[in-house]
Structure formats: C-alpha cells, structure tokens
Coordinates of C-alpha atoms in Angstrom, one line a residue:
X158 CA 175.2 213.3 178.7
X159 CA 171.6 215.0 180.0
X160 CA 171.6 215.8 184.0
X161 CA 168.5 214.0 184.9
X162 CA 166.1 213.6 187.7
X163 CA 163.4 210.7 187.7
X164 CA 160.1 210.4 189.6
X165 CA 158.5 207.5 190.1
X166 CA 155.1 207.1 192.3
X167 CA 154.2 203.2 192.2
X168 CA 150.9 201.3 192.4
X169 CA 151.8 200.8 196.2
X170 CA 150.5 203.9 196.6
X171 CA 153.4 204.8 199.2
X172 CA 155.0 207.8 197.8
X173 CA 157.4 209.6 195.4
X174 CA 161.3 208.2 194.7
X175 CA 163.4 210.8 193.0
X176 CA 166.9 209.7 191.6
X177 CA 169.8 212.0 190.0
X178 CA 171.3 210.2 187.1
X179 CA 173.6 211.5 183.9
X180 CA 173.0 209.3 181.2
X181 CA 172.4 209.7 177.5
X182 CA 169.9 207.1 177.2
X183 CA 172.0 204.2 176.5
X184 CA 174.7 204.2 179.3
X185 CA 175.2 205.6 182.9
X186 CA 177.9 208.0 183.3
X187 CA 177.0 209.1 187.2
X188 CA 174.4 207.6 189.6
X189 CA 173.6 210.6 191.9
X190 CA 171.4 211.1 195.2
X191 CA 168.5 210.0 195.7
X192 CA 165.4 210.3 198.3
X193 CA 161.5 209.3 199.0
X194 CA 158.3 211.5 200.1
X195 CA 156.1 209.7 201.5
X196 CA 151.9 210.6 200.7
X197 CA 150.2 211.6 203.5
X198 CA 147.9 209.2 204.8
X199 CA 145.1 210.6 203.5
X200 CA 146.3 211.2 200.1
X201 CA 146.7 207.6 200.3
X202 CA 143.7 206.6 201.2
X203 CA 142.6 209.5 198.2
X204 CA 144.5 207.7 195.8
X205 CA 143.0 204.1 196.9
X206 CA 139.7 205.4 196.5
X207 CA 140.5 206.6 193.1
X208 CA 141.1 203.6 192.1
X209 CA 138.3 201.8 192.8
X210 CA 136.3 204.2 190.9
X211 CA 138.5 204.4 188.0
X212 CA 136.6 202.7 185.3
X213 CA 133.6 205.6 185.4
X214 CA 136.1 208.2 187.1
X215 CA 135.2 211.5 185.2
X216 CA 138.4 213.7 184.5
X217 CA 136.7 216.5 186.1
X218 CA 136.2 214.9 189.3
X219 CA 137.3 217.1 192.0
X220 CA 138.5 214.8 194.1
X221 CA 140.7 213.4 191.4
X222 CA 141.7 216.8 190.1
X223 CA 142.6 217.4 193.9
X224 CA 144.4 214.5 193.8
X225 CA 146.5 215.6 191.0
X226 CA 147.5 219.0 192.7
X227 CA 148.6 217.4 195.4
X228 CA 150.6 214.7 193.7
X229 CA 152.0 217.1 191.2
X230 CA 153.0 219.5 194.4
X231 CA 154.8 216.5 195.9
X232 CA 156.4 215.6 193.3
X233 CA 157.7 219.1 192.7
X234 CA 158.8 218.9 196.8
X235 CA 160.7 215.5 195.5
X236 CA 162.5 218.1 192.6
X237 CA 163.7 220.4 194.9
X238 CA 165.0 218.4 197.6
X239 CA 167.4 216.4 195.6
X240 CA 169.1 219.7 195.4
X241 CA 171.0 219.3 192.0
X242 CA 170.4 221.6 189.1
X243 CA 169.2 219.2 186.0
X244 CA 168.5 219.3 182.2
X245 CA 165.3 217.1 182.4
X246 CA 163.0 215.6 184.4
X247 CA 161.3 212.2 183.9
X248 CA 157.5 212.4 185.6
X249 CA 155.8 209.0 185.5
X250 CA 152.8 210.6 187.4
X251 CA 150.3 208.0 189.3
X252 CA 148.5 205.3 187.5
X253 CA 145.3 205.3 188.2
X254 CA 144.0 202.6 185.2
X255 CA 145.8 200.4 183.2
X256 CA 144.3 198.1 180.5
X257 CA 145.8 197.0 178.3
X258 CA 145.1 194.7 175.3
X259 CA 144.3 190.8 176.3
X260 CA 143.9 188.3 173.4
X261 CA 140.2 187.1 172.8
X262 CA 138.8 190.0 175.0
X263 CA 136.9 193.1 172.8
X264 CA 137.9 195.4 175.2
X265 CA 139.6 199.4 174.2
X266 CA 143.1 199.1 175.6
X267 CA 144.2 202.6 177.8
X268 CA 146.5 203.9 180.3
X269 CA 145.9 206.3 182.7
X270 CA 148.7 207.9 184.4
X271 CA 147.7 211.3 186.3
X272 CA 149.7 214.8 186.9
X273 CA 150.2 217.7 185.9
X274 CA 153.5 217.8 183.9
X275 CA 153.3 221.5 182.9
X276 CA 153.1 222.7 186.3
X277 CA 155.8 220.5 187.3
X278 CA 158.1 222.0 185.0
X279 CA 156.6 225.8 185.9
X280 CA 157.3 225.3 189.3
X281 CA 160.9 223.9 188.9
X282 CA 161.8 225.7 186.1
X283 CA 163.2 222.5 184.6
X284 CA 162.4 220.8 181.3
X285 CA 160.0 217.7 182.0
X286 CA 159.4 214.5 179.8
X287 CA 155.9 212.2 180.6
X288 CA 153.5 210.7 179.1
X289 CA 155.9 207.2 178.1
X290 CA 153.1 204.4 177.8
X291 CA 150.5 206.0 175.7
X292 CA 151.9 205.5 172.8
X293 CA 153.3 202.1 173.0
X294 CA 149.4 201.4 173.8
X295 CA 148.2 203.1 170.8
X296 CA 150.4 201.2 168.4
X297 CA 149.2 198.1 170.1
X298 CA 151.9 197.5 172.9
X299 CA 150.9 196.2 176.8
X300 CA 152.5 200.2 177.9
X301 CA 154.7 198.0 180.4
X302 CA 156.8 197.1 181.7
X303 CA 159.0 200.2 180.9
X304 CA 162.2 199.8 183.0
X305 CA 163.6 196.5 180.8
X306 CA 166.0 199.1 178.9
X307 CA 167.4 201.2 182.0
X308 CA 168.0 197.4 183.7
X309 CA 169.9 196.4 180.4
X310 CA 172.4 199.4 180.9
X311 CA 172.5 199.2 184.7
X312 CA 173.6 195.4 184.2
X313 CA 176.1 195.5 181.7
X314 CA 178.8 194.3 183.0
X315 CA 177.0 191.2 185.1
X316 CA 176.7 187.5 184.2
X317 CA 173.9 186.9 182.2
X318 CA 170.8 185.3 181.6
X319 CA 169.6 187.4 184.2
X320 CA 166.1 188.4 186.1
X321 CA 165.3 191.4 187.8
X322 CA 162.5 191.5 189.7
X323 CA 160.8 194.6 190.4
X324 CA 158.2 193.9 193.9
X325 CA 155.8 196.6 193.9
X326 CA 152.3 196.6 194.3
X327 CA 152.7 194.3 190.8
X328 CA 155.4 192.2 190.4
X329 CA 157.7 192.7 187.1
X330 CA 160.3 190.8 186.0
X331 CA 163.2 192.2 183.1
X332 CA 164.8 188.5 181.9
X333 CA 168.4 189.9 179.9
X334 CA 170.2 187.2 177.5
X335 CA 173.8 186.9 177.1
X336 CA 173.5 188.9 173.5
X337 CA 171.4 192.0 174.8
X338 CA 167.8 190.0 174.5
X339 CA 165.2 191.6 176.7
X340 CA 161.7 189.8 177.8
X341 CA 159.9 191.6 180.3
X342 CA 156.2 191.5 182.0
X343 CA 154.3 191.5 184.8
X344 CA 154.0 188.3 187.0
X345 CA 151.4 189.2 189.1
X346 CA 150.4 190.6 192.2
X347 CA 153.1 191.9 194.9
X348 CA 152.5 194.5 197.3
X349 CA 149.0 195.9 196.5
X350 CA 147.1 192.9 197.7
X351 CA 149.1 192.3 200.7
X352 CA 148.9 196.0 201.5
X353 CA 145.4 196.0 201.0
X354 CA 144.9 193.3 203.7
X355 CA 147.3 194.5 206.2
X356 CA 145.2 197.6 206.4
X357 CA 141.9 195.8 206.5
X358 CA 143.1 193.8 209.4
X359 CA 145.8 195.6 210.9
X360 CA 144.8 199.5 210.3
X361 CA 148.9 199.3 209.3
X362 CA 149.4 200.3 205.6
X363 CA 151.3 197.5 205.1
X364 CA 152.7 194.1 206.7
X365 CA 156.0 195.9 208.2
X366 CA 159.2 193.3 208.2
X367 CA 156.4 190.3 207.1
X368 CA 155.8 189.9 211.0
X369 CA 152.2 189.1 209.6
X370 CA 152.7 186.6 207.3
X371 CA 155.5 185.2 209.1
X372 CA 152.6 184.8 211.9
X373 CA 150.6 182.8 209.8
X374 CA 150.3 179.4 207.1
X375 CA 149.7 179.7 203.3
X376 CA 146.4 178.3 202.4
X377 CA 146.8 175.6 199.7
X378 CA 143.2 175.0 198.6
X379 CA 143.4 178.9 198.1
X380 CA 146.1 179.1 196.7
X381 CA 145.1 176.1 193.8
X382 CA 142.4 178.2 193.0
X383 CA 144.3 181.1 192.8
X384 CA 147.1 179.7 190.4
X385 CA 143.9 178.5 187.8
X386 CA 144.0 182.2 186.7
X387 CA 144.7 182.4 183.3
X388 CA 146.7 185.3 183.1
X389 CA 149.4 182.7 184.6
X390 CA 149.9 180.8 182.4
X391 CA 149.3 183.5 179.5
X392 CA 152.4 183.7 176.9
X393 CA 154.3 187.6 177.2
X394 CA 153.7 190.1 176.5
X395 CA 151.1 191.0 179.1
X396 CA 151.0 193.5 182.0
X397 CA 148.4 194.2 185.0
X398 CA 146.3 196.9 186.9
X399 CA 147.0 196.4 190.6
X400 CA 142.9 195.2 191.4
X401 CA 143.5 192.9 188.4
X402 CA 143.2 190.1 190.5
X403 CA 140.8 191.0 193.2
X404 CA 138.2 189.3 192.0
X405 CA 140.3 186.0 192.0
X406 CA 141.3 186.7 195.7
X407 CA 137.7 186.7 196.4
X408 CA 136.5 183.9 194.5
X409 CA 139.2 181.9 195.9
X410 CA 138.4 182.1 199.4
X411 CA 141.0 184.2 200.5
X412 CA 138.6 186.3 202.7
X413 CA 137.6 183.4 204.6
X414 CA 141.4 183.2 206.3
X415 CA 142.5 184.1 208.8
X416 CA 144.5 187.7 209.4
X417 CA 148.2 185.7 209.5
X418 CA 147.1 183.1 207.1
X419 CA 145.9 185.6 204.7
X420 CA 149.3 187.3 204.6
X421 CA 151.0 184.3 204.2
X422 CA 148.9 183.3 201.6
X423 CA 149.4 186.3 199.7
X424 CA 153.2 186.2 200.3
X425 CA 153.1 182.8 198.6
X426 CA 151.0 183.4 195.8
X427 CA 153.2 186.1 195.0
X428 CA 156.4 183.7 194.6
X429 CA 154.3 180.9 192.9
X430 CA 153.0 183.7 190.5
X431 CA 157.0 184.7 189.5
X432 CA 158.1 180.8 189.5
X433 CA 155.4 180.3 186.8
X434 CA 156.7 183.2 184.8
X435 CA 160.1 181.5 185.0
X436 CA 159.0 178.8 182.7
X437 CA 158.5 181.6 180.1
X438 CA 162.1 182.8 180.0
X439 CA 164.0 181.6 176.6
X440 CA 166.6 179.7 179.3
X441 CA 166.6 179.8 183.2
X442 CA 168.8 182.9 184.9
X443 CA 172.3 182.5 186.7
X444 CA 170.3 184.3 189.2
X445 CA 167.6 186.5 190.4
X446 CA 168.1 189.9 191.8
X447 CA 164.8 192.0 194.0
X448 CA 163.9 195.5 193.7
X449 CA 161.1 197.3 195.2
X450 CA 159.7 197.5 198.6
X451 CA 158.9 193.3 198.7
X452 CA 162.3 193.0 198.8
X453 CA 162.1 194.0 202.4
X454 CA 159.2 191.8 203.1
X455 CA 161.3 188.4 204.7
X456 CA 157.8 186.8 204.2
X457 CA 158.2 187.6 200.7
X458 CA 162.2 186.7 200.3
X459 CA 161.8 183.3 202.1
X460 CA 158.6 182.2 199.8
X461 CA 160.7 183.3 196.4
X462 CA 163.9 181.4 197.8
X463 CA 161.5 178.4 198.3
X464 CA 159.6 178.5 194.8
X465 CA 162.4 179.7 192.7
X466 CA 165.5 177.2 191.6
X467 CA 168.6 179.3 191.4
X468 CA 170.3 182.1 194.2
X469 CA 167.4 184.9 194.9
X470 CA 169.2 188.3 196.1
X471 CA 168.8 191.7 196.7
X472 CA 169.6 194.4 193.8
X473 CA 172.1 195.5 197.0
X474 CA 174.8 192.6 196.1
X475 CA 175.3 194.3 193.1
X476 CA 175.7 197.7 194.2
X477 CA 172.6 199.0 193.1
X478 CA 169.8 200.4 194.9
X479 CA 166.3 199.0 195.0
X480 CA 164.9 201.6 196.5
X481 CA 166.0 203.6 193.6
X482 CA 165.8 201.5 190.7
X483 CA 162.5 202.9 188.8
X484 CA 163.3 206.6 189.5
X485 CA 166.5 206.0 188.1
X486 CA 164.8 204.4 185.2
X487 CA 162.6 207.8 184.9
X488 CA 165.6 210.0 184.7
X489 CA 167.5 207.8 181.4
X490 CA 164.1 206.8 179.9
X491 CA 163.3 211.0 179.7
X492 CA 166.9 211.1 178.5
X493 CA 166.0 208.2 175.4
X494 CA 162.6 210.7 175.2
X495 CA 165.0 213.7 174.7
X496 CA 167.1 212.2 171.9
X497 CA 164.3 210.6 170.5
X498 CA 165.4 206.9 171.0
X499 CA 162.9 204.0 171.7
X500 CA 161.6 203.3 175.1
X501 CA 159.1 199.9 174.2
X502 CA 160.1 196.6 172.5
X503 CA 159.2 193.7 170.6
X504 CA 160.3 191.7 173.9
X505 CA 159.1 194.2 177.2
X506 CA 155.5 195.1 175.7
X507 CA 154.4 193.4 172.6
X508 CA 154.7 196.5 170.1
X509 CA 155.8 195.3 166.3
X510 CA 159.0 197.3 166.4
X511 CA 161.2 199.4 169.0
X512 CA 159.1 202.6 169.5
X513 CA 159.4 206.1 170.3
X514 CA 157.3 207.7 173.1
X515 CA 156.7 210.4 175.6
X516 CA 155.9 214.0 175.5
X517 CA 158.1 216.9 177.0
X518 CA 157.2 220.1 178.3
X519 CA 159.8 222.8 178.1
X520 CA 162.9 223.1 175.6
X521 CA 166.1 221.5 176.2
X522 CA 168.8 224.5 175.2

C-alpha cells in the first residue's frame, strides 16, 4: 500500500481538492482527510483568460508561465495542509487545452495540462506522479475520462450497472457492469457554461444554490438547437474542452435570453446532454450517483431527476464524498503510475489496449 495524496484543479476553474488515500492501485485500504484552496479571484480570471487564448498560447507567455507559479505554489499550499507525511503525490495540474481525436476531422489531437511537477515535489520533498493523458493521446486514446478505474474500486461492493456522474465544468459519466465493464466519457457541458454566465450577468462566479436558474424558464427553441450538436449523439469514446460548445451556445440563441432564462436553460441542457448519453450505456443503471460541484446546484439536480428514468442521488448516500472524488482518484491513479499498471482503457478513452501512463519525479525508496 503507497500513502498518497491527490490534486485535482478542474475546468471550473475554482480551485485545488487534495485527498489522502492508501491504495495500491487496485483497492482502497484507508480514505484519509481531505480539503480545497480556492484560486484567488484573479488567478481565476488569469486562468479564464488563458483559455481563451489557448490555441496560439506560446509556452513562454508570461502570463501563462505566471500562471503556473502560482498554480504550482497552491497546489504545494494544498500538500502541506493535509498534514500527512505521503509516498507519492498525484498532480493533475490545470488543463488549459484539450483536443482530442474526432472521427472525420484532420485535426493533431493534444492535451495540455500545466504545472510545474518538479517544483512540486522540491518544495514538498515528496515523490510526484503527472503527466497521465499524454500518452493515452499519443497512442490514439481521447486522454479522458481518467477517473473510470478509481470509481470501479470505490464501488465495489454496490449494485451494479451503475453511473457516476462527475458535474464539473464538463460533465463525465463512468457506466460499471455487473462483471467489471467500464464505459466512460464526457456528456457535455456542466458548470463552465453556467459559470460563465452567472459571471457575465451576475459579477458572481457562479449561480450559488441554482437561485438563478431556479429564477428563470428553459428555452425550448434553444434548447432544440442546442441538442442538434453532433457530438450528442456521437458513439464513445469521446471527450470535451470546456469552450467546446461555445460556439453552439451562441449560434443557438442562447445570448438573446434572458439572465434567469439563460441559467435555466443551461441547467437543462446539461441534463438533456447526460439523458442522451444514457442511450449509449450497454443496459440502463440501477441508479445514478452525482459528484462534483453541480451536485449542489438544485437547478441542476431537479433537471437530471426530470430527464433521467431511474433514482438520481448524491455520491453522499453512499458514503463517499463528491467533493473529493477526483483528488482521490489522483492519489490511486499515481499509485497504478508507481507500480506501472494501466490508467486508460478500451472502454473510458478509445486506446486499443489497457495503457500505461504518467511520468514521476523523484524516487520511490
């Protein structure tokens, strides 16, 4: 068993989660503390800028290599104040691009995740695994979604078929058979677009309890225009960048609505967007448990309860926490890194065989 501590900073942009875990890659012998730094505001607003550039962002930018120092210092601040000595740390760093190969489009698939791993593990003195989509992208996997295998061992002993759904500023879902199947991708947007228009109309960073979208009506010509996408009703694997489907949200109207009505809107496409990735699953789940910050969004809850058939719950009925979830996946995907198991799959990204990945800094004694 490796004592591990995974970092996780989402495309929500809202901070860093840090979770203790022992694991040795395949099961979970302790489930320790865990806590979240919040960015600044203005590194948020750094970070949101970033990615709006990202397509001709040079490495060398300073404000993206100020950026990283200050991402890489938090996440260092996230290290020590879990207070636990560990064997490894898992560092997913901040995504700032993330394309990834799309049937019938000639595009050069990459993933961009920054941070400086080598000051991380100078500054904590701790071993520190990164770096776990690039390969899976360079052997022609989608690089995500990454967590399916840390959900498989957390839900072991549930009732299964069974969907996890992970609300962050992308939606992902992890689908589990009864015989250890996984089929895993991203359903759409989550967070990020709401987010985004809370602030534009707000000057809130996000929609806080869904009083917002609550406020408002889901647009239905909108939202018919939205669900044309074809990224919808695309076959898995497949996997987003969180302004994957600006451009939709523009063409469809959306900024014609209202402040509620866009909210609720968004709330709804959101559900609509995971109902149609339920008609991918090999057979419908027993039921659906949330992760992520949507989870807290009622707005959010209410539209899933109302497009999805079976029971739609919080991670929280099962003892787990959804605040926690993709750190915790960090800290037992460095430990697979570590012993040199596989992280991707035929089923959660699309690569030809179960694949090896990451990079680690440091030497585990």
């Amino acid at each position: 068993m490796l004592r591990t501590i995974g970092l996780m900073s989402g495309t929500s942009l809202d901070g860093v989660d840090a979770a203790y875990l022992e694991t040795d890659g395949e099961t979970i012998q302790r489930i320790g503390p865990r806590l979240t730094l919040p960015y600044d505001p203005k590194l948020r607003r750094a970070l949101r800028g970033l990615l709006d550039r990202a397509e001709t962002l040079s490495e060398t930018d300073p404000e993206l290599l100020d950026a990283i120092r200050r991402i890489t210092d938090r996440h260092a601040e996230a290290v020590e104040a879990i207070g636990l000595e560990a064997d490894l740390v898992g560092f997913h760093g901040q995504t700032i691009l993330h394309r990834p190969p799309v049937a019938g489009r000639n595009i050069t698939p990459f993933t961009w995740q920054v941070g400086d791993a080598a000051a991380l593990a100078k500054r904590t003195g701790m071993t520190v695994a990164y770096d776990f989509r690039s390969a899976d992208v360079a052997a022609g996997g989608q690089g995500a979604p990454l967590v399916p295998v840390f959900h498989r061992a957390l839900s072991a002993p549930l009732p299964k078929p069974l969907a996890i759904l992970n609300l962050g500023g992308v939606a992902n879902v992890t689908w589990l058979g009864p015989d250890g199947e996984m089929l895993a991708f991203d359903t759409g947007p989550a967070n990020g677009p709401l987010d985004d228009w809370a602030r534009q109309h707000t000057g809130k960073d996000y929609d806080a309890a869904g009083r917002l979208a609550l406020a408002g009506q889901a647009d239905g010509a909108v939202l018919g225009r939205l669900m044309a996408h074809p990224y919808l009703s695309a076959p898995p694997p497949k996997s987003l960048d969180r302004l994957d489907f600006d451009r939709a949200l523009k063409d469809a109207g959306a900024a014609e609505l209202s402040a509620a009505d866009g909210a609720a809107t968004l709330c709804a496409f959101c559900a609509v967007c995971v109902a149609a990735a339920a008609r991918l699953f090999p057979e419908p789940p027993l039921q659906w448990l949330v992760a992520g910050g949507g989870r807290r969004n009622p707005a959010i809850m209410k539209a899933l309860a109302g497009a999805l058939e079976e029971p739609v719950r919080p991670v929280e009925v099962a003892g787990w926490d959804g605040d926690a979830l993709e750190a915790q996946a960090f800290g037992l995907l460095a430990a697979r890194v570590a012993r040199g198991l596989p992280i991707t799959f035929p089923g959660t990204t699309g690569v030809r065989r179960p694949l090896t990945g990451g990079r680690i800094v440091g030497s585990l004694l």
